[in-house]
Short mmCIF file of C-alpha atoms and ligand atoms in Angstrom, two decimals:
data_model
loop_
_atom_site.label_atom_id
_atom_site.label_comp_id
_atom_site.label_asym_id
_atom_site.label_seq_id
_atom_site.Cartn_x
_atom_site.Cartn_y
_atom_site.Cartn_z
CA MET A 1 34.28 25.81 -46.34
CA HIS A 2 34.03 27.99 -43.25
CA ARG A 3 33.58 27.27 -39.54
CA VAL A 4 30.95 29.33 -37.71
CA VAL A 5 32.38 30.54 -34.40
CA PHE A 6 30.65 32.26 -31.48
CA LYS A 7 32.19 35.71 -30.98
CA GLY A 8 29.87 36.96 -28.23
CA THR A 9 26.48 36.61 -26.54
CA GLY A 10 23.99 38.98 -24.95
CA SER A 11 20.53 38.98 -23.43
CA TYR A 12 17.81 41.28 -22.18
CA LEU A 13 15.00 40.61 -19.70
CA PRO A 14 12.20 43.06 -18.96
CA GLU A 15 12.42 44.49 -15.45
CA ARG A 16 8.93 43.51 -14.25
CA VAL A 17 9.10 40.35 -12.10
CA VAL A 18 5.82 38.43 -11.81
CA PRO A 19 5.91 35.85 -9.00
CA ASN A 20 3.69 32.76 -8.78
CA SER A 21 1.72 34.46 -6.00
CA TYR A 22 0.27 36.87 -8.61
CA PHE A 23 -1.53 33.99 -10.34
CA GLU A 24 -3.01 32.87 -7.01
CA THR A 25 -4.95 36.13 -7.08
CA ILE A 26 -6.40 35.74 -10.60
CA VAL A 27 -6.98 31.98 -11.24
CA GLU A 28 -7.48 28.86 -9.13
CA THR A 29 -3.85 27.86 -8.68
CA THR A 30 -1.14 27.76 -6.05
CA ASP A 31 2.55 28.55 -5.89
CA GLU A 32 2.98 24.93 -4.79
CA TRP A 33 1.25 23.54 -7.95
CA ILE A 34 3.24 25.76 -10.29
CA THR A 35 6.55 25.03 -8.55
CA THR A 36 6.15 21.26 -8.36
CA ARG A 37 4.65 20.82 -11.86
CA THR A 38 6.93 23.24 -13.74
CA GLY A 39 9.85 24.43 -11.59
CA ILE A 40 8.80 28.04 -12.27
CA LYS A 41 8.88 30.50 -9.34
CA GLU A 42 8.69 33.77 -11.25
CA ARG A 43 8.89 35.15 -14.78
CA ARG A 44 9.61 38.51 -16.46
CA MET A 45 6.95 40.47 -18.34
CA ILE A 46 7.17 43.59 -20.47
CA ALA A 47 6.06 47.04 -19.39
CA SER A 48 3.07 48.43 -21.26
CA GLY A 49 4.09 49.56 -24.74
CA GLN A 50 7.21 47.40 -25.09
CA ALA A 51 7.49 45.28 -28.24
CA MET A 52 9.81 42.55 -29.50
CA SER A 53 12.40 44.87 -31.04
CA ASP A 54 12.66 46.74 -27.69
CA LEU A 55 13.95 43.49 -26.15
CA ALA A 56 15.88 42.18 -29.17
CA THR A 57 17.82 45.42 -29.70
CA PRO A 58 19.50 45.64 -26.25
CA ALA A 59 20.18 41.86 -26.32
CA ALA A 60 21.85 42.34 -29.71
CA GLN A 61 23.82 45.39 -28.53
CA ARG A 62 25.18 43.40 -25.58
CA ALA A 63 26.19 40.53 -27.87
CA LEU A 64 27.87 42.93 -30.32
CA GLU A 65 29.74 44.60 -27.45
CA ALA A 66 30.90 41.24 -26.09
CA ALA A 67 31.99 40.24 -29.59
CA GLY A 68 33.77 43.54 -30.27
CA VAL A 69 31.84 43.85 -33.55
CA PRO A 70 30.45 47.23 -34.71
CA PRO A 71 26.86 46.81 -35.98
CA GLU A 72 27.68 48.32 -39.36
CA GLU A 73 29.95 45.32 -40.07
CA LEU A 74 27.12 42.76 -39.77
CA ASP A 75 26.25 40.85 -42.95
CA LEU A 76 23.21 38.98 -41.63
CA ILE A 77 20.53 39.51 -38.97
CA ILE A 78 18.11 36.70 -38.13
CA ILE A 79 15.45 37.09 -35.44
CA GLY A 80 13.85 33.86 -34.24
CA THR A 81 10.46 34.99 -33.01
CA SER A 82 6.77 34.31 -33.48
CA THR A 83 5.74 37.47 -31.61
CA GLY A 84 7.22 40.25 -33.72
CA ASP A 85 6.35 43.93 -33.26
CA MET A 86 4.01 43.92 -36.26
CA LEU A 87 2.72 41.46 -38.86
CA SER A 88 4.84 43.43 -41.30
CA PRO A 89 7.65 44.40 -41.57
CA SER A 90 9.83 41.75 -39.94
CA THR A 91 11.31 42.48 -36.52
CA GLY A 92 14.66 41.82 -38.23
CA CYS A 93 14.25 45.03 -40.24
CA LEU A 94 13.30 47.01 -37.12
CA VAL A 95 16.34 45.71 -35.22
CA GLN A 96 18.54 46.47 -38.24
CA ASN A 97 17.30 50.06 -38.14
CA ASN A 98 17.78 50.36 -34.35
CA LEU A 99 21.34 49.07 -34.61
CA GLY A 100 22.24 51.03 -37.75
CA ALA A 101 23.38 47.74 -39.34
CA PHE A 102 22.52 48.70 -42.91
CA LYS A 103 24.99 46.38 -44.66
CA ALA A 104 23.17 43.33 -43.30
CA VAL A 105 20.26 41.43 -44.80
CA ALA A 106 17.65 41.07 -42.06
CA PHE A 107 14.66 38.75 -41.66
CA ASP A 108 12.70 36.69 -39.12
CA VAL A 109 12.39 32.95 -38.65
CA ASN A 110 9.06 31.85 -37.19
CA ALA A 111 9.80 28.59 -35.42
CA ALA A 112 8.23 29.13 -31.97
CA CYS A 113 10.40 27.87 -29.11
CA PRO A 114 13.25 26.49 -31.29
CA GLY A 115 13.46 29.88 -33.08
CA PHE A 116 17.05 30.45 -31.93
CA ILE A 117 18.15 26.97 -33.04
CA TYR A 118 16.40 27.46 -36.39
CA GLY A 119 18.15 30.85 -36.63
CA LEU A 120 21.55 29.22 -36.02
CA ALA A 121 20.79 26.55 -38.63
CA VAL A 122 19.80 29.14 -41.24
CA ALA A 123 22.76 31.41 -40.43
CA ARG A 124 25.14 28.46 -40.79
CA LYS A 125 23.86 27.81 -44.32
CA PHE A 126 24.54 31.45 -45.26
CA MET A 127 27.96 31.45 -43.62
CA GLN A 128 29.54 28.12 -44.53
CA ASP A 129 30.49 29.31 -48.02
CA GLY A 130 31.95 32.53 -46.60
CA SER A 131 29.47 34.78 -48.42
CA HIS A 132 28.19 36.22 -45.11
CA ARG A 133 30.98 36.73 -42.58
CA LEU A 134 29.36 38.30 -39.52
CA ALA A 135 25.89 37.32 -38.33
CA LEU A 136 23.60 38.27 -35.47
CA VAL A 137 21.12 35.61 -34.39
CA VAL A 138 18.47 36.58 -31.82
CA GLY A 139 15.87 34.41 -30.11
CA GLY A 140 13.17 36.53 -28.52
CA GLU A 141 9.56 36.39 -27.54
CA ILE A 142 6.81 38.38 -25.86
CA VAL A 143 4.39 35.67 -24.79
CA SER A 144 2.73 37.65 -22.00
CA ASN A 145 0.27 39.32 -24.37
CA ARG A 146 -0.55 36.01 -26.10
CA ILE A 147 -1.64 34.22 -22.92
CA ASP A 148 -5.14 34.00 -21.55
CA PHE A 149 -5.04 35.22 -17.97
CA GLU A 150 -8.27 33.27 -17.38
CA ASP A 151 -6.70 29.92 -18.40
CA ARG A 152 -4.74 28.54 -15.46
CA ALA A 153 -3.29 25.72 -17.60
CA THR A 154 -1.26 28.16 -19.72
CA CYS A 155 -1.05 31.59 -18.06
CA VAL A 156 1.34 30.45 -15.32
CA LEU A 157 3.93 29.07 -17.76
CA PHE A 158 5.22 31.87 -19.95
CA GLY A 159 7.35 35.02 -19.84
CA ASP A 160 9.16 37.51 -22.07
CA GLY A 161 12.82 38.01 -23.01
CA ALA A 162 15.49 37.97 -25.70
CA GLY A 163 18.95 36.50 -26.17
CA ALA A 164 21.49 36.94 -28.94
CA ALA A 165 24.72 35.62 -30.38
CA VAL A 166 27.20 37.15 -32.81
CA LEU A 167 28.76 34.58 -35.15
CA GLU A 168 31.73 34.80 -37.49
CA ALA A 169 32.53 32.63 -40.51
CA VAL A 170 36.20 31.66 -40.38
CA PRO A 171 37.96 29.75 -43.21
CA GLU A 172 38.62 26.17 -42.13
CA SER A 173 42.18 26.53 -43.36
CA GLU A 174 42.77 29.25 -40.75
CA PRO A 175 44.36 27.32 -37.86
CA VAL A 176 44.25 29.97 -35.12
CA GLY A 177 41.38 31.84 -33.46
CA LEU A 178 38.31 30.82 -31.52
CA PRO A 179 37.40 27.14 -30.83
CA GLY A 180 35.35 25.04 -33.30
CA GLY A 181 32.06 26.94 -33.04
CA LEU A 182 28.76 25.57 -34.32
CA LEU A 183 29.52 21.90 -35.05
CA SER A 184 25.99 21.06 -36.22
CA ALA A 185 22.39 22.25 -36.22
CA HIS A 186 19.59 19.76 -36.86
CA ILE A 187 16.04 21.04 -37.36
CA ARG A 188 12.81 19.10 -37.88
CA SER A 189 9.07 19.74 -38.13
CA ASN A 190 5.78 17.84 -38.16
CA GLY A 191 2.85 20.04 -39.16
CA ALA A 192 0.38 17.20 -38.59
CA LEU A 193 0.41 18.01 -34.87
CA TRP A 194 -0.11 21.80 -35.06
CA GLU A 195 -3.42 21.70 -33.15
CA LEU A 196 -1.73 20.59 -29.94
CA LEU A 197 -0.14 24.05 -29.52
CA TYR A 198 -1.17 27.14 -31.46
CA VAL A 199 -2.33 30.76 -31.45
CA PRO A 200 -5.32 30.89 -33.84
CA GLY A 201 -6.19 34.59 -33.99
CA GLY A 202 -4.56 37.68 -35.46
CA GLY A 203 -3.31 36.19 -38.74
CA SER A 204 -5.14 35.63 -42.03
CA ARG A 205 -7.20 32.64 -40.79
CA HIS A 206 -8.85 34.66 -38.02
CA PRO A 207 -8.06 38.32 -38.69
CA PRO A 208 -8.52 40.88 -35.92
CA THR A 209 -12.25 41.44 -35.42
CA HIS A 210 -14.37 42.02 -32.34
CA GLU A 211 -15.73 38.51 -32.77
CA MET A 212 -12.22 37.00 -32.86
CA ILE A 213 -11.35 38.81 -29.63
CA ASP A 214 -14.65 37.78 -27.99
CA ARG A 215 -13.82 34.14 -28.81
CA ARG A 216 -10.38 34.65 -27.18
CA LEU A 217 -8.66 33.34 -30.32
CA GLN A 218 -5.69 35.68 -29.85
CA PHE A 219 -4.41 33.49 -27.02
CA VAL A 220 -2.23 30.36 -26.81
CA LYS A 221 -4.16 27.05 -26.93
CA MET A 222 -2.23 24.06 -25.65
CA GLN A 223 -2.80 20.43 -24.72
CA GLY A 224 0.00 20.52 -22.18
CA ASN A 225 0.40 16.86 -21.34
CA GLU A 226 0.48 15.83 -25.04
CA VAL A 227 3.07 18.53 -25.76
CA PHE A 228 5.06 17.30 -22.76
CA LYS A 229 5.35 13.74 -24.13
CA HIS A 230 6.28 14.81 -27.66
CA ALA A 231 8.79 17.35 -26.30
CA VAL A 232 10.67 14.78 -24.24
CA ARG A 233 10.87 12.31 -27.14
CA ALA A 234 11.81 14.81 -29.86
CA MET A 235 14.36 16.76 -27.80
CA THR A 236 16.07 13.55 -26.75
CA GLU A 237 16.22 12.19 -30.32
CA SER A 238 17.51 15.46 -31.72
CA ALA A 239 20.21 15.73 -29.04
CA GLU A 240 21.27 12.15 -29.75
CA GLN A 241 21.44 12.94 -33.47
CA ALA A 242 23.65 15.98 -32.76
CA LEU A 243 26.11 13.89 -30.75
CA ALA A 244 26.14 10.90 -33.13
CA SER A 245 26.67 13.04 -36.23
CA ASN A 246 29.77 14.53 -34.61
CA GLY A 247 31.13 11.20 -33.34
CA LEU A 248 30.59 12.29 -29.74
CA THR A 249 28.67 10.91 -26.76
CA SER A 250 26.85 12.57 -23.88
CA ALA A 251 29.95 11.97 -21.72
CA ASP A 252 31.74 14.56 -23.89
CA VAL A 253 29.16 17.27 -23.12
CA ASP A 254 30.31 20.01 -20.72
CA TRP A 255 26.99 21.90 -20.61
CA PHE A 256 23.48 20.94 -21.63
CA ILE A 257 21.09 23.81 -22.42
CA PRO A 258 17.61 22.43 -23.16
CA HIS A 259 14.58 24.61 -23.87
CA GLN A 260 13.30 25.91 -20.53
CA ALA A 261 9.59 25.04 -20.63
CA ASN A 262 9.28 22.79 -17.64
CA MET A 263 11.81 21.47 -15.11
CA ARG A 264 10.31 17.98 -15.42
CA ILE A 265 10.86 17.95 -19.20
CA MET A 266 14.50 18.99 -18.72
CA GLU A 267 15.05 16.32 -16.05
CA ALA A 268 13.46 13.63 -18.25
CA VAL A 269 15.56 14.54 -21.30
CA ALA A 270 18.80 14.82 -19.27
CA LYS A 271 18.09 11.41 -17.72
CA LYS A 272 17.46 9.78 -21.11
CA LEU A 273 20.70 11.30 -22.43
CA ASP A 274 22.57 10.27 -19.26
CA ILE A 275 23.67 13.84 -18.55
CA PRO A 276 23.90 14.72 -14.83
CA MET A 277 21.76 17.68 -13.70
CA GLU A 278 24.93 19.52 -12.53
CA LYS A 279 25.73 20.00 -16.24
CA VAL A 280 22.29 21.40 -17.09
CA VAL A 281 21.97 25.20 -17.30
CA ILE A 282 18.64 26.10 -15.64
CA THR A 283 16.82 29.43 -15.81
CA VAL A 284 13.19 28.25 -15.84
CA HIS A 285 12.72 29.02 -12.12
CA LYS A 286 13.34 32.74 -12.67
CA TYR A 287 12.20 33.40 -16.25
CA GLY A 288 9.56 30.72 -16.99
CA ASN A 289 9.14 29.72 -20.63
CA ASN A 290 10.01 32.68 -22.84
CA SER A 291 9.94 30.48 -25.94
CA ALA A 292 12.66 31.28 -28.51
CA ALA A 293 14.53 33.29 -25.88
CA THR A 294 15.20 30.50 -23.37
CA ILE A 295 18.33 28.98 -24.95
CA PRO A 296 20.22 32.18 -25.91
CA ILE A 297 19.46 33.73 -22.51
CA ALA A 298 20.68 30.63 -20.66
CA LEU A 299 23.80 30.48 -22.87
CA ASP A 300 24.55 34.17 -22.28
CA GLU A 301 24.11 33.89 -18.52
CA ALA A 302 26.30 30.78 -18.35
CA VAL A 303 29.02 32.52 -20.39
CA ARG A 304 28.89 35.71 -18.30
CA GLU A 305 28.94 33.76 -15.03
CA GLY A 306 32.04 31.92 -16.23
CA ARG A 307 30.38 28.53 -16.31
CA VAL A 308 30.55 28.04 -20.09
CA LYS A 309 34.20 28.66 -21.02
CA ARG A 310 36.00 28.85 -24.35
CA GLY A 311 36.40 25.32 -25.72
CA ASP A 312 33.48 23.81 -23.76
CA LEU A 313 31.14 21.48 -25.63
CA VAL A 314 27.58 22.83 -25.30
CA LEU A 315 24.54 20.82 -26.38
CA CYS A 316 21.24 22.67 -26.95
CA CYS A 317 17.84 21.29 -27.96
CA SER A 318 14.32 22.66 -28.17
CA PHE A 319 10.73 21.89 -29.10
CA GLY A 320 7.63 23.95 -29.81
CA ALA A 321 4.50 24.84 -31.78
CA GLY A 322 4.34 23.38 -35.26
CA PHE A 323 5.52 20.95 -34.04
CA VAL A 324 9.10 22.05 -34.65
CA TRP A 325 12.20 20.89 -32.86
CA GLY A 326 15.96 20.80 -33.18
CA SER A 327 19.40 20.71 -31.63
CA ALA A 328 22.65 22.64 -31.89
CA LEU A 329 26.05 21.37 -30.80
CA LEU A 330 28.74 23.95 -30.29
CA ARG A 331 32.33 24.18 -29.16
CA TYR A 332 32.02 27.60 -27.53
O1 UT7 B 1 7.34 25.74 -25.04
C1 UT7 B 1 6.61 24.91 -25.87
C2 UT7 B 1 6.48 23.61 -25.29
N1 UT7 B 1 5.57 23.65 -24.17
C3 UT7 B 1 5.77 22.77 -23.25
O2 UT7 B 1 6.73 22.06 -23.32
C4 UT7 B 1 4.72 22.62 -22.16
C5 UT7 B 1 4.59 21.15 -21.89
N2 UT7 B 1 3.62 20.81 -20.88
C6 UT7 B 1 3.80 21.02 -19.58
O3 UT7 B 1 4.76 21.60 -19.16
C7 UT7 B 1 2.80 20.42 -18.64
O4 UT7 B 1 1.95 19.55 -19.35
C8 UT7 B 1 1.94 21.47 -17.87
C9 UT7 B 1 2.78 22.20 -16.86
C10 UT7 B 1 1.36 22.45 -18.87
C11 UT7 B 1 0.82 20.78 -17.13
O5 UT7 B 1 1.32 19.79 -16.27
P1 UT7 B 1 0.69 18.32 -16.27
O6 UT7 B 1 1.38 17.58 -15.22
O7 UT7 B 1 0.81 17.80 -17.67
O8 UT7 B 1 -0.80 18.60 -15.86
P2 UT7 B 1 -2.14 18.31 -16.66
O9 UT7 B 1 -2.26 19.23 -17.83
O10 UT7 B 1 -2.23 16.84 -16.95
O11 UT7 B 1 -3.21 18.71 -15.57
C12 UT7 B 1 -3.28 18.04 -14.33
C13 UT7 B 1 -4.28 18.73 -13.45
C14 UT7 B 1 -5.60 19.02 -14.16
O12 UT7 B 1 -6.64 18.83 -13.22
P3 UT7 B 1 -7.52 17.49 -13.23
O13 UT7 B 1 -8.16 17.43 -14.59
O14 UT7 B 1 -6.56 16.38 -12.98
O15 UT7 B 1 -8.48 17.74 -12.13
C15 UT7 B 1 -5.53 20.47 -14.51
O16 UT7 B 1 -6.79 21.08 -14.59
O17 UT7 B 1 -3.76 20.01 -13.05
C16 UT7 B 1 -4.76 21.02 -13.34
N3 UT7 B 1 -4.10 22.27 -13.59
C17 UT7 B 1 -3.80 23.16 -12.63
N4 UT7 B 1 -4.03 23.15 -11.31
C18 UT7 B 1 -3.58 24.20 -10.60
C19 UT7 B 1 -3.65 22.75 -14.78
N5 UT7 B 1 -3.06 23.94 -14.60
C20 UT7 B 1 -3.15 24.22 -13.28
C21 UT7 B 1 -2.74 25.31 -12.48
N6 UT7 B 1 -2.97 25.24 -11.15
N7 UT7 B 1 -2.09 26.38 -12.99
#
């Protein structure tokens, strides 16, 4: 068996900053409502013409540089995204080409907001037997062109970005090297609740037609307060499962990185887990909810700022459309 250690992280945010005041000019909302209900002050959005691989590639390059791993040595590339460049091919293949990582097998995992956690879980399965030594896992999303700028209940929430991690499979018998790595990854889904959060148009159910666009089916539909309740419950349960399965408690956690959808969700989950807010990595105020990108971006920033240090126990959990949810516990 092999341990899966974190060799390096990276992230990329588009340059365009969109403050809450922008939404005051296009829908009936206020900076005060957005701030108090979500914790969001601003978010990043792509420039015209940018696509998912344009964000995922620099995030990956930064992670590879931090890890000291040349791209041609990668064995596996997994992109957690539901907003890839094209319906086909996968964004994984496009990133592989951009990086020149032609030894790797590359594919996408469509798991909405927990896309990075799903990516870690899948990578771990490939790596535990040692058959794939070096992996790149990216969580990235461009939500800004999937939101309806006439729907105040969703348009204020989302942003764009990408984060990445380079992982290495190390034989368990090898005593030296980096700390424990990915201790566990638990993923779950419940397709019965898909209609509470979904993007109906653009796939095979509602292919691109003028009528589909006229019906605004290409945009996110969400029953926010229902999603809120399920998110708090599922993220808490998954985080508890991560700790229990490793014989640890929340007192052992050095840093908690929950999905950054809403400050009130993060506060509720941290409270239920009995984790003080000082241990919670928060980026939602500056990036909003960039879906699969929130956790790897927050992890990368916390590492680069020297908050998350080698050996720290980091607990991550997420929730999103599907419903899908999950947790990852890592000894960085
Ligand atoms: O990343 C995937 C997971 N997604 C999430 O986790 C999102 C989870 N949900 C949420 O974060 C919250 O439910 C929201 C931020 C989306 C909404 O907050 P809420 O406290 O649940 O508000 P609500 O949906 O119950 O709406 C309360 C009121 C409504 O008005 P009435 O019916 O009470 O008159 C809404 O129309 O707030 C109104 N409202 C707004 N008002 C000003 C909704 N959006 C806005 C807005 N500005 N942007």
